[in-house]
Amino acid sequence: MFAYYLELALRSLKRNRVLTALMVMALALGIGATITTLTVLRLLSGDPLPQKSAQLFYPQIDPNAKEGYIEGQTKPDQLMAYPDAMNLLQAHRGTHQAAMALTQAKVMPKQVNARPFFSDAVMTTADFFAMFDAPFQYGGGWTAADDDGRAQLVVIAGFLNDKLFAGANSVGRVIRINDHDLRIVGVLKPWAPQPRFYAQDLGGRSYGDGDAVFLPLQTARAMEMGPQDTECYAAVPDIRHLETAPCEWLGVWVELDSGAAVADYKTFLDGYVKQQVALGRFQRTETSLLDLMGWLRQEQVVPDDVRLQAGLAFGFLLICVVNTVGLLLAKCLRRSAEIGVRRALGATRREIFTQFMVEAGIVGLAGGVLGLLFAELGLLGIRHQPAEYASLAHLDTWMFMFTFVVALVASLVAGILPAWRACVLAPAPQLKAA
Amino acid sequence: MEIRPIEFRPILASLRKHRIPAMLIVLEIALACAVLCNAVFMISQRVNDIHLPSAIDEQGLVSATLRGTDDKLVGSDIPRNLAALRGIVGVQQAAITSSLPLSHNNWGWSFGTSPDSALANRKNINVSLYFIGEGGDKTLGLHMLQGRFFNADELADSKFDTAPLPETHVVVMTRSAAENFWPGQAALGKTIYSKPYYYTVVGVVDDVLRPNVYTQNTRKSYDAVYFPMSAAGSKGALSYYILRGAPQDRDRIMREAEQKLADLNPGAVAKGQTYADIREKYFADMSSMAWMLVLVCVVMLAVTAFGIVGLTSFWVGQRRRQIGIRRAVGATRGHIMQYFQTENLLLTTAGVVVGMGLAFGINIYLMQHYEMSRMPWYYLPGGALALWLLGQASVFGPAQKAASVPPVVATRSV
């Protein structure tokens, strides 16, 4: 029976080639636009560390003056001052904890006549790699003792290792950074969480390539490397010594493995702030302990434009579906006589309904195939955009499947009204009119 | 010629018989109108942002940054580098500064207008700081509105100690910053404070953008303050060499400047850029968003138009017999044309009325959830007019086909 409907549908679609092409085209454009924007939205709002994100938390406190504080409304600061970050780290309340800031590292290649270049760098503490599951190609990270001892060592990314050492095992070799010689202890495999959650608010970009250089915080500071972003909350007598200045420039992450551990940590954090208030260092008691995804949501890491584009594409798809409903309906109303004949010859309403839904489904599938083509074109266009996430825009299998589901659902929804109109037509008047 | 009022009654009667297709056209036009108004508004906002004015000579300006220098040697390196850059053919002016408008390289600080203003005061105004060396005003092409630029002594004496603000007591600020600090008053001779620092305004320049702009609040985008700075006391704050030449020379000047700085400073990283590129890069995301909105609008209008053409064509086909009868009983081609055009006008009007409400609603929603300002009222009639025209244009073909139905059709069965 289905084969017969299929044949009828194809014949009917062939009869009005221009109209069929219009329907398929409109649906395909709507689907193409929707899938393109959804792919980008999914890419940007994705989980950067799916296996670990639920255990990673971002503590926030507020060292600002009392002035302007509104109980329950004022959010704590995004960054942390050095003394507080170190106090939280040294309390060792989480499975892992690390403080970090972004900086620029001037790398001087060994080759003769080679020019120095700047690379994105992270100055952080020992737990960084274990906490964020950063995978090593060669070697490993450093220890807390290296942090305290300002050890002259560094971990580099695979792409920097490729550039400087042609991909060979460079552990133990020396690299010249900011006019200091540092020993390489580890080389990372390609590692670039999207979005780069740990760089939020530290003055870096959110998407794109990973960082190239990772070095111990104390070591970097001793080399006078400064953070990308510094926020000061009181008069600064000496900006050279950021460690003692009333300035925030570090992000702190903690790994907490159970609900109980999270609750404990929050209590600890509240207690820490109350203690600082008692000491007269702090005036505000607000704290926050968001998990990774919660932190990204609060930071509104997905650009507004991307969400607007997705909304716009849905509006566009809606217009295309309404358009298809109209055209399908017009088509089926013209075929009243044919329906009358089929009904008179014994076709049931259900059979007429099915026939028209099959026709709509075919339009949908054709729209889906063409829509996929448009989506690929759209993504190709996006890859040529200047945005930092541009190179990541690729259609994945999940989105591939989703395209067809959207196409089929859109066309079947569009088909319901015409199919219902067709099946409720009374056969006799149609036959008479013919 | 006899002028008859357009007959709405038969049209309405016929539309009542085709309620669902009629409603679909109305719905499609309403959606198109709502999306169109908001999309065009977004485009216009972005175009405005991309062309935010900035009172410097952007066309002839070239920047060459030099980073990774030795802070202890800048006192002698900067004058040497500048002398070398001035030697490039076509360079009319060269100077050094800490940052440029739209460069993303922001140094912000907040100041108040009373002597006890401390950094954390809420009434303070956050401004972007530009530190600038000798000749910087001429190289940038700053327009002095009141007062003067820094004199040689002020430039030579200004230096950084351990504090994040320089040891000088004079500043030049933009007209907008002056207006924000002292609304309705002359700024010249007044003082800004951030305890224990204070600076007196010696000059006011026409509005220059900050390194980062606030696209929804252009008033704040011009809060910039210039400080004098000596090469020796700059402690690495000065890294933007700026050069000015004829616009047609700028690409060559940029390449030569980068090469020269790289040759003179083998341990540092030099990068040349024309100012036109800096602006283009800053707004690249915004301009691609604007183009994508344009594309969506065009395609959406095309889909809507094809929808109208398709549906009306079917109506014409369906009503051949009625048209034939009308023609047979004396209706002219013009009457038939008019019938379909009026029908379309009625449907579009209904769609546009719904659409304007929808457009307004979407705008309110976007204002609550995104950085979006209120859509000016004229976008609504503008969108309506666009869809009226679109409707009339797309109905023209099918209506003409309808008008060409010969009266003899009435005598035949379909």
Coordinates of N, CA, C and O in Angstrom, one line a residue, chain A residues 308-428:
Chain A
L308 N 21.0 35.1 19.1 CA 20.1 35.8 18.2 C 19.9 35.2 16.9 O 18.8 35.0 16.3
Q309 N 21.1 34.7 16.3 CA 21.1 34.1 15.0 C 20.2 32.8 15.0 O 19.4 32.5 14.1
A310 N 20.3 32.0 16.1 CA 19.6 30.8 16.2 C 18.1 31.1 16.3 O 17.2 30.5 15.7
G311 N 17.7 32.2 17.1 CA 16.3 32.6 17.2 C 15.8 33.0 15.9 O 14.7 32.6 15.4
L312 N 16.6 33.8 15.2 CA 16.2 34.3 13.8 C 16.0 33.1 12.9 O 15.0 33.1 12.1
A313 N 16.9 32.1 12.9 CA 16.8 31.0 12.1 C 15.5 30.2 12.3 O 14.8 29.7 11.4
F314 N 15.1 30.1 13.6 CA 13.8 29.4 14.0 C 12.6 30.2 13.4 O 11.7 29.6 12.9
G315 N 12.7 31.5 13.5 CA 11.6 32.3 13.0 C 11.5 32.1 11.5 O 10.4 32.0 10.9
F316 N 12.7 32.0 10.8 CA 12.7 31.8 9.4 C 12.2 30.4 9.0 O 11.4 30.3 8.1
L317 N 12.5 29.4 9.8 CA 12.0 28.1 9.6 C 10.5 28.1 9.7 O 9.8 27.4 8.9
L318 N 10.0 28.8 10.7 CA 8.5 28.9 10.9 C 7.9 29.4 9.7 O 6.8 28.9 9.2
I319 N 8.4 30.5 9.1 CA 7.9 31.1 7.9 C 7.9 30.1 6.8 O 6.9 30.0 6.1
C320 N 9.0 29.4 6.7 CA 9.1 28.4 5.6 C 8.0 27.3 5.8 O 7.5 26.8 4.8
V321 N 7.8 26.9 7.0 CA 6.8 25.8 7.3 C 5.4 26.3 6.9 O 4.6 25.6 6.2
V322 N 5.1 27.5 7.3 CA 3.8 28.1 7.0 C 3.6 28.2 5.5 O 2.6 27.9 5.0
N323 N 4.7 28.6 4.8 CA 4.7 28.7 3.4 C 4.4 27.3 2.8 O 3.6 27.2 1.9
T324 N 5.1 26.3 3.3 CA 4.8 24.9 2.8 C 3.4 24.5 3.0 O 2.8 23.8 2.2
V325 N 2.9 24.8 4.2 CA 1.5 24.4 4.5 C 0.6 25.0 3.5 O -0.3 24.3 2.9
G326 N 0.8 26.3 3.2 CA -0.1 27.0 2.2 C 0.0 26.4 0.9 O -1.0 26.1 0.2
L327 N 1.2 26.1 0.4 CA 1.4 25.5 -0.9 C 0.8 24.1 -1.0 O 0.1 23.7 -2.0
L328 N 1.1 23.3 0.0 CA 0.5 21.9 0.0 C -1.0 22.0 0.0 O -1.7 21.2 -0.7
L329 N -1.5 22.9 0.8 CA -3.0 23.0 0.9 C -3.6 23.4 -0.5 O -4.5 22.8 -1.0
A330 N -3.0 24.4 -1.1 CA -3.4 24.8 -2.4 C -3.4 23.7 -3.4 O -4.4 23.5 -4.1
K331 N -2.3 22.9 -3.3 CA -2.2 21.8 -4.2 C -3.3 20.8 -4.0 O -3.9 20.2 -4.9
C332 N -3.5 20.5 -2.7 CA -4.5 19.4 -2.5 C -5.9 19.8 -2.8 O -6.8 19.0 -3.2
L333 N -6.2 21.1 -2.6 CA -7.5 21.6 -2.9 C -7.8 21.5 -4.4 O -8.9 21.3 -4.8
R334 N -6.8 21.7 -5.1 CA -7.0 21.6 -6.6 C -7.3 20.2 -7.0 O -7.8 20.0 -8.1
R335 N -6.9 19.3 -6.2 CA -7.1 17.9 -6.6 C -8.3 17.3 -6.0 O -8.5 16.1 -5.8
S336 N -9.3 18.2 -5.6 CA -10.5 17.7 -5.0 C -11.2 16.6 -5.8 O -11.7 15.6 -5.3
A337 N -11.2 16.9 -7.1 CA -11.8 15.9 -8.0 C -11.2 14.5 -8.0 O -11.9 13.5 -7.8
E338 N -9.9 14.5 -8.0 CA -9.1 13.3 -7.9 C -9.5 12.5 -6.6 O -9.7 11.3 -6.6
I339 N -9.5 13.3 -5.5 CA -9.8 12.7 -4.2 C -11.2 12.1 -4.2 O -11.5 11.0 -3.8
G340 N -12.2 12.9 -4.9 CA -13.5 12.5 -5.0 C -13.6 11.1 -5.7 O -14.2 10.2 -5.2
V341 N -12.9 11.0 -6.8 CA -12.9 9.7 -7.5 C -12.3 8.6 -6.6 O -12.9 7.5 -6.5
R342 N -11.2 8.9 -6.0 CA -10.6 7.8 -5.1 C -11.5 7.4 -4.0 O -11.7 6.2 -3.7
R343 N -12.2 8.4 -3.4 CA -13.1 8.1 -2.3 C -14.3 7.3 -2.9 O -14.7 6.3 -2.2
A344 N -14.8 7.7 -4.0 CA -16.0 7.0 -4.6 C -15.6 5.5 -5.0 O -16.4 4.6 -4.9
L345 N -14.3 5.3 -5.3 CA -13.9 4.0 -5.7 C -13.5 3.1 -4.4 O -13.0 2.0 -4.6
G346 N -13.7 3.7 -3.3 CA -13.6 2.9 -2.0 C -12.4 3.3 -1.1 O -12.2 2.6 -0.1
A347 N -11.6 4.3 -1.4 CA -10.5 4.7 -0.5 C -11.1 5.3 0.7 O -12.1 6.0 0.7
T348 N -10.6 4.8 1.9 CA -11.1 5.4 3.1 C -10.5 6.7 3.4 O -9.5 7.1 2.8
R349 N -11.0 7.5 4.4 CA -10.4 8.7 4.8 C -9.0 8.6 5.2 O -8.1 9.3 4.9
R350 N -8.8 7.5 6.0 CA -7.5 7.2 6.5 C -6.5 7.1 5.4 O -5.3 7.5 5.5
E351 N -6.9 6.4 4.3 CA -6.0 6.1 3.2 C -5.7 7.4 2.5 O -4.5 7.7 2.1
I352 N -6.7 8.3 2.3 CA -6.4 9.6 1.7 C -5.5 10.4 2.5 O -4.5 11.0 2.1
F353 N -5.7 10.4 3.9 CA -4.8 11.1 4.8 C -3.4 10.6 4.7 O -2.5 11.4 4.5
T354 N -3.3 9.3 4.7 CA -1.9 8.7 4.6 C -1.3 9.1 3.3 O -0.1 9.5 3.3
Q355 N -2.0 9.1 2.2 CA -1.5 9.4 0.9 C -0.9 10.8 1.0 O 0.2 11.1 0.5
F356 N -1.6 11.8 1.5 CA -1.1 13.2 1.6 C 0.0 13.4 2.5 O 0.9 14.2 2.3
M357 N 0.0 12.6 3.6 CA 1.1 12.7 4.5 C 2.4 12.1 3.9 O 3.5 12.7 4.1
V358 N 2.2 11.1 3.1 CA 3.4 10.5 2.4 C 4.0 11.6 1.4 O 5.2 11.8 1.4
E359 N 3.0 12.3 0.8 CA 3.5 13.3 -0.1 C 4.3 14.4 0.6 O 5.3 14.8 0.2
A360 N 3.7 14.8 1.8 CA 4.4 15.8 2.6 C 5.7 15.3 3.1 O 6.7 16.1 3.1
G361 N 5.8 14.0 3.4 CA 7.0 13.4 3.9 C 8.1 13.5 2.9 O 9.3 13.7 3.2
I362 N 7.7 13.2 1.6 CA 8.7 13.2 0.5 C 9.2 14.6 0.4 O 10.5 14.8 0.3
V363 N 8.3 15.6 0.4 CA 8.8 17.0 0.3 C 9.8 17.3 1.5 O 10.8 17.9 1.3
G364 N 9.4 16.7 2.7 CA 10.3 16.9 3.8 C 11.7 16.3 3.6 O 12.7 17.0 3.9
L365 N 11.7 15.1 3.2 CA 13.0 14.4 3.0 C 13.8 15.1 2.0 O 15.0 15.3 2.2
A366 N 13.2 15.5 0.9 CA 13.9 16.2 -0.2 C 14.4 17.5 0.4 O 15.6 17.9 0.2
G367 N 13.6 18.2 1.2 CA 14.0 19.4 1.8 C 15.2 19.2 2.8 O 16.1 20.0 2.9
G368 N 15.1 18.0 3.5 CA 16.2 17.7 4.4 C 17.5 17.5 3.7 O 18.5 18.0 4.1
V369 N 17.5 16.8 2.6 CA 18.7 16.5 1.8 C 19.3 17.8 1.4 O 20.5 18.1 1.5
L370 N 18.4 18.6 0.7 CA 18.9 19.9 0.2 C 19.3 20.8 1.4 O 20.3 21.6 1.3
G371 N 18.5 20.7 2.5 CA 18.8 21.6 3.7 C 20.2 21.2 4.2 O 20.9 22.1 4.7
L372 N 20.5 19.9 4.2 CA 21.8 19.5 4.7 C 22.9 20.2 3.8 O 24.0 20.6 4.3
L373 N 22.7 20.2 2.5 CA 23.6 20.9 1.6 C 23.7 22.4 2.0 O 24.9 22.9 2.1
F374 N 22.6 23.0 2.2 CA 22.6 24.4 2.6 C 23.3 24.6 3.9 O 24.1 25.5 4.1
A375 N 23.1 23.6 4.9 CA 23.8 23.7 6.2 C 25.3 23.6 6.0 O 26.1 24.4 6.6
E376 N 25.7 22.7 5.2 CA 27.2 22.5 4.9 C 27.7 23.8 4.3 O 28.8 24.3 4.7
L377 N 26.9 24.4 3.4 CA 27.3 25.7 2.8 C 27.4 26.8 3.8 O 28.4 27.6 3.9
G378 N 26.4 26.8 4.7 CA 26.3 27.8 5.7 C 27.5 27.7 6.7 O 28.2 28.7 7.0
L379 N 27.9 26.4 7.0 CA 29.0 26.2 8.0 C 30.3 26.5 7.3 O 31.2 27.0 7.9
L380 N 30.4 26.3 6.0 CA 31.6 26.7 5.2 C 31.7 28.2 5.3 O 32.8 28.7 5.5
G381 N 30.6 28.9 5.2 CA 30.6 30.3 5.3 C 31.1 30.7 6.7 O 31.9 31.6 6.8
I382 N 30.6 30.1 7.7 CA 31.0 30.4 9.1 C 32.4 30.2 9.3 O 33.1 30.9 10.0
R383 N 33.0 29.1 8.7 CA 34.4 28.8 8.9 C 35.3 29.9 8.3 O 36.4 30.1 8.7
H384 N 34.7 30.7 7.3 CA 35.4 31.8 6.8 C 35.2 33.1 7.5 O 35.6 34.2 7.0
Q385 N 34.4 33.0 8.6 CA 34.1 34.3 9.3 C 35.3 34.6 10.2 O 36.2 33.7 10.5
P386 N 35.4 35.8 10.7 CA 36.5 36.2 11.5 C 36.4 35.7 13.0 O 37.4 35.8 13.7
A387 N 35.2 35.2 13.4 CA 35.0 34.8 14.8 C 36.1 33.8 15.3 O 36.5 32.9 14.5
E388 N 36.4 33.8 16.5 CA 37.5 32.9 17.1 C 37.0 31.4 17.1 O 37.9 30.6 17.1
Y389 N 35.7 31.2 17.0 CA 35.2 29.8 17.0 C 35.1 29.3 15.6 O 34.7 28.1 15.4
A390 N 35.3 30.1 14.6 CA 35.0 29.8 13.2 C 35.5 28.5 12.8 O 34.7 27.7 12.2
S391 N 36.7 28.2 13.1 CA 37.3 26.9 12.5 C 36.7 25.7 13.1 O 36.9 24.6 12.6
L392 N 35.9 25.8 14.2 CA 35.4 24.6 14.8 C 34.0 24.2 14.3 O 33.5 23.2 14.6
A393 N 33.4 25.1 13.4 CA 32.1 24.8 13.0 C 32.0 23.7 11.9 O 32.3 23.9 10.8
H394 N 31.7 22.5 12.4 CA 31.5 21.3 11.6 C 30.2 20.6 11.9 O 29.9 20.6 13.1
L395 N 29.6 20.0 10.9 CA 28.4 19.3 11.2 C 28.8 17.9 11.8 O 29.6 17.2 11.2
D396 N 28.2 17.6 12.9 CA 28.5 16.2 13.5 C 27.4 15.3 13.1 O 26.3 15.7 12.7
T397 N 27.6 14.0 13.4 CA 26.6 13.0 13.1 C 25.3 13.3 13.7 O 24.2 13.1 13.2
W398 N 25.4 13.7 15.0 CA 24.2 14.0 15.7 C 23.3 15.1 15.0 O 22.1 14.9 14.9
M399 N 24.0 16.1 14.6 CA 23.3 17.2 13.9 C 22.8 16.7 12.5 O 21.8 17.2 12.1
F400 N 23.6 15.8 11.9 CA 23.2 15.2 10.6 C 21.8 14.5 10.8 O 20.9 14.8 10.0
M401 N 21.7 13.7 11.8 CA 20.5 13.0 12.1 C 19.4 14.0 12.4 O 18.2 13.9 11.9
F402 N 19.7 15.0 13.2 CA 18.8 16.0 13.6 C 18.2 16.7 12.5 O 17.0 17.0 12.5
T403 N 19.0 17.0 11.4 CA 18.5 17.7 10.3 C 17.3 16.9 9.7 O 16.3 17.5 9.3
F404 N 17.5 15.6 9.6 CA 16.4 14.8 8.9 C 15.1 14.8 9.8 O 14.0 14.9 9.3
V405 N 15.4 14.7 11.1 CA 14.2 14.7 12.0 C 13.5 16.1 11.9 O 12.3 16.1 11.8
V406 N 14.3 17.1 11.9 CA 13.6 18.5 11.8 C 12.9 18.6 10.5 O 11.7 19.0 10.4
A407 N 13.5 18.1 9.4 CA 12.9 18.2 8.1 C 11.6 17.4 8.0 O 10.6 17.9 7.6
L408 N 11.7 16.2 8.5 CA 10.5 15.3 8.5 C 9.4 15.9 9.4 O 8.2 16.0 9.0
V409 N 9.7 16.3 10.6 CA 8.7 16.8 11.5 C 8.1 18.1 10.9 O 6.9 18.3 10.9
A410 N 9.0 19.0 10.4 CA 8.5 20.2 9.8 C 7.5 19.9 8.6 O 6.4 20.5 8.6
S411 N 7.9 19.0 7.8 CA 7.0 18.7 6.6 C 5.8 18.0 7.0 O 4.7 18.3 6.5
L412 N 5.8 17.1 8.0 CA 4.6 16.4 8.4 C 3.7 17.3 9.1 O 2.5 17.3 8.9
V413 N 4.2 18.2 10.0 CA 3.4 19.3 10.6 C 2.7 20.1 9.5 O 1.5 20.4 9.6
A414 N 3.5 20.4 8.5 CA 3.0 21.2 7.4 C 1.9 20.4 6.6 O 1.0 21.0 6.1
G415 N 2.1 19.1 6.6 CA 1.2 18.3 5.8 C -0.1 18.0 6.5 O -1.1 17.6 5.8
I416 N -0.2 18.0 7.8 CA -1.4 17.6 8.6 C -2.6 18.4 8.1 O -3.6 17.7 7.8
L417 N -2.5 19.7 8.0 CA -3.7 20.5 7.7 C -4.2 20.1 6.3 O -5.4 19.8 6.1
P418 N -3.4 20.2 5.3 CA -3.8 19.8 3.9 C -4.4 18.4 3.9 O -5.4 18.2 3.3
A419 N -3.7 17.4 4.5 CA -4.1 16.1 4.5 C -5.5 15.9 5.1 O -6.4 15.2 4.6
W420 N -5.7 16.6 6.2 CA -7.0 16.5 6.9 C -8.1 17.2 6.0 O -9.1 16.6 5.9
R421 N -7.8 18.3 5.4 CA -8.7 18.9 4.5 C -9.1 18.0 3.4 O -10.3 17.9 3.0
A422 N -8.1 17.3 2.9 CA -8.3 16.4 1.8 C -9.2 15.3 2.2 O -10.2 14.9 1.5
C423 N -9.0 14.7 3.4 CA -9.7 13.5 3.7 C -11.2 13.8 4.2 O -12.0 12.9 4.2
V424 N -11.4 15.0 4.6 CA -12.8 15.3 5.0 C -13.7 15.8 3.9 O -14.9 16.0 4.1
L425 N -13.1 16.0 2.7 CA -13.9 16.4 1.5 C -15.0 15.3 1.3 O -14.7 14.1 1.2
A426 N -16.2 15.8 1.1 CA -17.3 14.9 0.7 C -17.1 14.5 -0.8 O -16.9 15.4 -1.6
P427 N -17.1 13.3 -1.1 CA -16.8 12.9 -2.5 C -17.9 13.3 -3.5 O -17.5 13.8 -4.6
A428 N -19.2 13.3 -3.2 CA -20.2 13.5 -4.2 C -20.1 14.8 -4.9 O -20.0 14.9 -6.2

